Short mmCIF file of C-alpha atoms and ligand atoms in Angstrom, two decimals:
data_model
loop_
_atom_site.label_atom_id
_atom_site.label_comp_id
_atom_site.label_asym_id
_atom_site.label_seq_id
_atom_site.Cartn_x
_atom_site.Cartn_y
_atom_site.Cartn_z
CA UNK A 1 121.01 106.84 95.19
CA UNK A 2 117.87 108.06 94.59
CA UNK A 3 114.85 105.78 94.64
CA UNK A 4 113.35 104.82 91.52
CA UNK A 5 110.76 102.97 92.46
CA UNK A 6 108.08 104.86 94.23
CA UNK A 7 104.65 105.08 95.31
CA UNK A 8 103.35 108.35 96.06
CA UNK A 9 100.21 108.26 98.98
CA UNK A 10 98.18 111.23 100.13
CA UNK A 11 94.38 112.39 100.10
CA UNK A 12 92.97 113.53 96.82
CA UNK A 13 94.36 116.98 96.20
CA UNK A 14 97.07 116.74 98.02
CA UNK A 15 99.25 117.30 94.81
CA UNK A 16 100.77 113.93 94.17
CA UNK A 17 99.86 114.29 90.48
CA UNK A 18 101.68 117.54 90.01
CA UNK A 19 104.24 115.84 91.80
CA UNK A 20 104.24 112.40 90.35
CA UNK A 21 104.06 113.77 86.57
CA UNK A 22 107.49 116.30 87.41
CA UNK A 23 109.98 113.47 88.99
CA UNK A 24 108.73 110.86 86.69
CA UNK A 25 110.24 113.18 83.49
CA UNK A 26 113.21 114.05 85.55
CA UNK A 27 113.94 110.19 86.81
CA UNK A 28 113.14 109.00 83.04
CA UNK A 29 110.58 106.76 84.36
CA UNK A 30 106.20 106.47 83.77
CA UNK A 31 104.18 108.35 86.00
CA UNK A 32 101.39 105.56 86.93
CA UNK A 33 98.15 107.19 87.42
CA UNK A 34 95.45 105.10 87.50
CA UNK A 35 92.66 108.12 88.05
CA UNK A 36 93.92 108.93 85.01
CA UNK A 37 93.81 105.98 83.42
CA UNK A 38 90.53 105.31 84.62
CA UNK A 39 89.41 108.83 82.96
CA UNK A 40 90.32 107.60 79.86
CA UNK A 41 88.73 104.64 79.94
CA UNK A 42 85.55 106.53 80.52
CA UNK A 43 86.18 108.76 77.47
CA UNK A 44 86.93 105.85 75.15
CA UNK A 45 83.62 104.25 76.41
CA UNK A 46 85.84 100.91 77.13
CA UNK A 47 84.50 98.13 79.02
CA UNK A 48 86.59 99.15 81.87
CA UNK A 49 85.52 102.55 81.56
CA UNK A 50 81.82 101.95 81.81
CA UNK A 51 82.11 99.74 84.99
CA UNK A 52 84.33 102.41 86.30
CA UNK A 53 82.34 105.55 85.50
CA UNK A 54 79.65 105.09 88.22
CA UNK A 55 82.18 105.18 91.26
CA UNK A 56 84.27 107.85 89.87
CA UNK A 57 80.94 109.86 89.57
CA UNK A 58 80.06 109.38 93.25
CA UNK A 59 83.76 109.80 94.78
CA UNK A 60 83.86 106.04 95.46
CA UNK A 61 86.35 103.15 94.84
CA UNK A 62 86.39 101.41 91.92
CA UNK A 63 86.54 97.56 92.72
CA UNK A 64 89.55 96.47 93.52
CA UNK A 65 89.73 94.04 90.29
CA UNK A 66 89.37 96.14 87.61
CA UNK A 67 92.23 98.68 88.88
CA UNK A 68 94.45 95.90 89.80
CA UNK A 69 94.37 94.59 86.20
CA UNK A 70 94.44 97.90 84.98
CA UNK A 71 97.80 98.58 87.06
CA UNK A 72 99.05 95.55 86.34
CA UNK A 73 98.72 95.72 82.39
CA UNK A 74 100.68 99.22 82.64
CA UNK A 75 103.22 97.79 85.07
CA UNK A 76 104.43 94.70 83.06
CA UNK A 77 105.12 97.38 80.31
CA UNK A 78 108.33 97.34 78.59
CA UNK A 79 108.87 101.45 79.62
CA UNK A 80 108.22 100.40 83.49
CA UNK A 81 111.18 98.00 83.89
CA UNK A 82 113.68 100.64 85.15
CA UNK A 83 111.02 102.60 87.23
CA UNK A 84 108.06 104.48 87.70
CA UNK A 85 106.55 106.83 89.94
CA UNK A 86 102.80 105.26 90.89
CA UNK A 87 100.55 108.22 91.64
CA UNK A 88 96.62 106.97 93.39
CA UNK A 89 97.55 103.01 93.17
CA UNK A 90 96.89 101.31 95.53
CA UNK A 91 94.35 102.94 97.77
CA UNK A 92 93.66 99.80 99.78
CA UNK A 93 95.06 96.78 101.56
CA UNK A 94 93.74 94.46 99.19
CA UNK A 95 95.44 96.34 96.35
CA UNK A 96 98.57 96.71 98.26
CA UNK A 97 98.97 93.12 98.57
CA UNK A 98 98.24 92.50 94.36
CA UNK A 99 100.88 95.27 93.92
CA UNK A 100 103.54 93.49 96.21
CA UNK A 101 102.70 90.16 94.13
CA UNK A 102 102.73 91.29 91.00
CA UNK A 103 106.12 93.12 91.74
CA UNK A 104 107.32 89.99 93.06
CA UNK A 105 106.54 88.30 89.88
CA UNK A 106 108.39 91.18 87.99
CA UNK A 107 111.47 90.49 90.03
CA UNK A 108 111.21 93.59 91.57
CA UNK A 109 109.64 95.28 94.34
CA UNK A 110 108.83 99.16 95.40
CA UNK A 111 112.07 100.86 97.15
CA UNK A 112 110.01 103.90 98.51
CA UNK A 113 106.52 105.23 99.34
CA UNK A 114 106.02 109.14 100.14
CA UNK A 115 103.40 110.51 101.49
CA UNK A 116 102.12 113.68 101.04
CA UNK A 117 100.44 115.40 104.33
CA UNK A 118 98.16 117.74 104.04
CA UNK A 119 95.16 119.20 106.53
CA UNK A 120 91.61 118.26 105.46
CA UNK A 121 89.86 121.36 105.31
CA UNK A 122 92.88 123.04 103.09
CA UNK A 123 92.51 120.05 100.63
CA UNK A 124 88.41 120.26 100.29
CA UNK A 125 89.12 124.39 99.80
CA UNK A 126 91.48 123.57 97.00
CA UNK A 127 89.97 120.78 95.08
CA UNK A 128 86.98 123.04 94.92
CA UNK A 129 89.03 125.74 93.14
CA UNK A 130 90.27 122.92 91.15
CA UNK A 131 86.95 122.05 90.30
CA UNK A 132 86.35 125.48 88.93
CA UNK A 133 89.43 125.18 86.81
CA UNK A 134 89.45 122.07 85.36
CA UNK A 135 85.50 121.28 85.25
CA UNK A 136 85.78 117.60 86.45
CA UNK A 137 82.64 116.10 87.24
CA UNK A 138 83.71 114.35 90.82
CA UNK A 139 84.65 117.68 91.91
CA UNK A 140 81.66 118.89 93.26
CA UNK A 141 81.56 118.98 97.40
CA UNK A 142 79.60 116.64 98.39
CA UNK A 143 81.67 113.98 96.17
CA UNK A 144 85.21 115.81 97.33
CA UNK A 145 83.83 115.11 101.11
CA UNK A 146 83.22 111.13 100.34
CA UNK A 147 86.36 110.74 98.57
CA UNK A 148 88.01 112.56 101.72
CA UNK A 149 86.28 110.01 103.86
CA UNK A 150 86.78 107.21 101.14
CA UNK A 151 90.77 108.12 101.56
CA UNK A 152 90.65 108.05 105.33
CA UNK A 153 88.76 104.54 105.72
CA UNK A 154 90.47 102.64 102.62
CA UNK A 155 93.61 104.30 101.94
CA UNK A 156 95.01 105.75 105.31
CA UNK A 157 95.99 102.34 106.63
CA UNK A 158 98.28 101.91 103.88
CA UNK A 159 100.27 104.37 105.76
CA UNK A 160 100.86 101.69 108.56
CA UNK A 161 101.30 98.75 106.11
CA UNK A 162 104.94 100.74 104.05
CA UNK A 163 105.86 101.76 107.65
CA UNK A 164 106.06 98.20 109.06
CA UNK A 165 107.62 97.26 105.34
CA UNK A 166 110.45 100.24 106.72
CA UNK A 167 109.36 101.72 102.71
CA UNK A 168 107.64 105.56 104.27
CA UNK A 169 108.92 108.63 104.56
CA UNK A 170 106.61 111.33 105.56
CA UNK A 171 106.57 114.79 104.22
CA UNK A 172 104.44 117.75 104.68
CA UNK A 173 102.50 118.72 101.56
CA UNK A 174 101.41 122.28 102.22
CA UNK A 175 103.64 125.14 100.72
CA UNK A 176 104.84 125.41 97.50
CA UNK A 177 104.88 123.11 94.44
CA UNK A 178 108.88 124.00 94.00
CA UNK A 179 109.00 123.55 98.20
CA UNK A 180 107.38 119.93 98.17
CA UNK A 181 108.71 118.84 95.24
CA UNK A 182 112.25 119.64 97.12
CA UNK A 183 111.09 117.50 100.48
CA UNK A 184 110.13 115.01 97.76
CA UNK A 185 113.19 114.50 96.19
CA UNK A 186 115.01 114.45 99.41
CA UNK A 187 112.84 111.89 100.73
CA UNK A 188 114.09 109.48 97.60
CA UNK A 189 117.36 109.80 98.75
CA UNK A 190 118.46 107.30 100.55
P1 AMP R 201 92.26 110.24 91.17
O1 AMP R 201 92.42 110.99 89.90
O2 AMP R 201 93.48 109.44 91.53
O3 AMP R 201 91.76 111.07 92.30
O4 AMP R 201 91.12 109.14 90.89
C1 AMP R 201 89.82 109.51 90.49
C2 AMP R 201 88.84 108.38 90.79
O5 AMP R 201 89.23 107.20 90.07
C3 AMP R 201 88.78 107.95 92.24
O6 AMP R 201 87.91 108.76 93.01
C4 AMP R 201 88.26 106.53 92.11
O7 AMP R 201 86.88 106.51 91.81
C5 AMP R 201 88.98 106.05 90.85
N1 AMP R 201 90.29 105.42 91.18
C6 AMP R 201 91.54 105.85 90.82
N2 AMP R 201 92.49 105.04 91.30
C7 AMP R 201 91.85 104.06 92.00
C8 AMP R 201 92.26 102.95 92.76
N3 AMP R 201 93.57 102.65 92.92
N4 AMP R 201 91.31 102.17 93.33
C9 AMP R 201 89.99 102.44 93.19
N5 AMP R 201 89.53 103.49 92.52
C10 AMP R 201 90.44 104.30 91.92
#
């Protein structure tokens, strides 16, 4: 049985979105992205969006309230019930815990988290190149270093929380897309 429930953890770059947006088509389920989400938000020039835009800009979090009711709102949704592959949510404790409640309160609850390892200095080397690509304003070095360190204080202890839950599997995230997308899958497995 593969798991159809899953969170997938890792520092920024570390290709969770390539990842995430490939198993969510192939398990029929929504990749959850909140970045993403977030991104849009600024373009619309929501509410959300504007008191989003400064952290984004600077590489830092976005309070833990707004993305919670963002993920939330997108959870509850009707194409979520059987699944869904949740790709940069949550990034800390406090968000880990609203996640686990408003699971609960779905009746339902995460059956894996994977997370992608990859070395530091590899990861600031490719988001730069991705930077060049894709033109995204956060992608500049000095932001890519605070989100590294942003990941490592915040985010990094989630890591311990899913181990004690018995929910991680580790798996090594250079190599590849084809290579870690087959660790990935065999990590779902149960
Ligand atoms: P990402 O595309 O996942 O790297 O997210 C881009 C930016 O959106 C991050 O650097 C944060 O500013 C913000 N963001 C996305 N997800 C979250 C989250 N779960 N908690 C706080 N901020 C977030």
């Amino acid at each position: 049985m593969k798991a159809r429930r899953v969170l997938l953890l890792g520092p920024p770059g570390a290709g969770k979105g390539t990842q995430a947006r490939t198993l969510a088509a192939e398990l029929g389920v929504p990749q959850i992205a909140t970045g993403d989400m977030l991104r849009e938000a600024v373009a619309a020039g929501t509410e959300i969006g504007v008191r989003a835009r400064a952290f984004m800009e600077r590489g830092e979090l976005v309070p833990d309230e707004v993305v919670v009711g963002v993920a939330r709102e997108r959870l509850a949704a009707e194409d979520a019930r059987e699944g869904f592959i949740l790709d940069g949510f949550p990034r800390t404790t406090a968000q880990a815990r609203a996640l686990d409640e408003m699971l609960r309160e779905l009746g339902t609850g995460l059956e894996r988290v994977v997370v992608l390892e990859v070395d530091e200095e590899e990861l600031v080397q490719r988001l730069l190149r991705r930077a060049e690509i894709e033109g995204r304003s956060d992608d500049n070095e000095e932001t890519i270093r605070n989100r590294m360190r942003v990941y490592r204080e915040e985010t990094q202890p989630l890591i311990d929380y899913y181990r004690q839950r018995g929910l991680l599997r580790e798996v090594p995230g250079s190599g590849s897309v084809e290579d870690v997308g087959a660790r990935l899958r065999e990590a779902l497995c149960a």
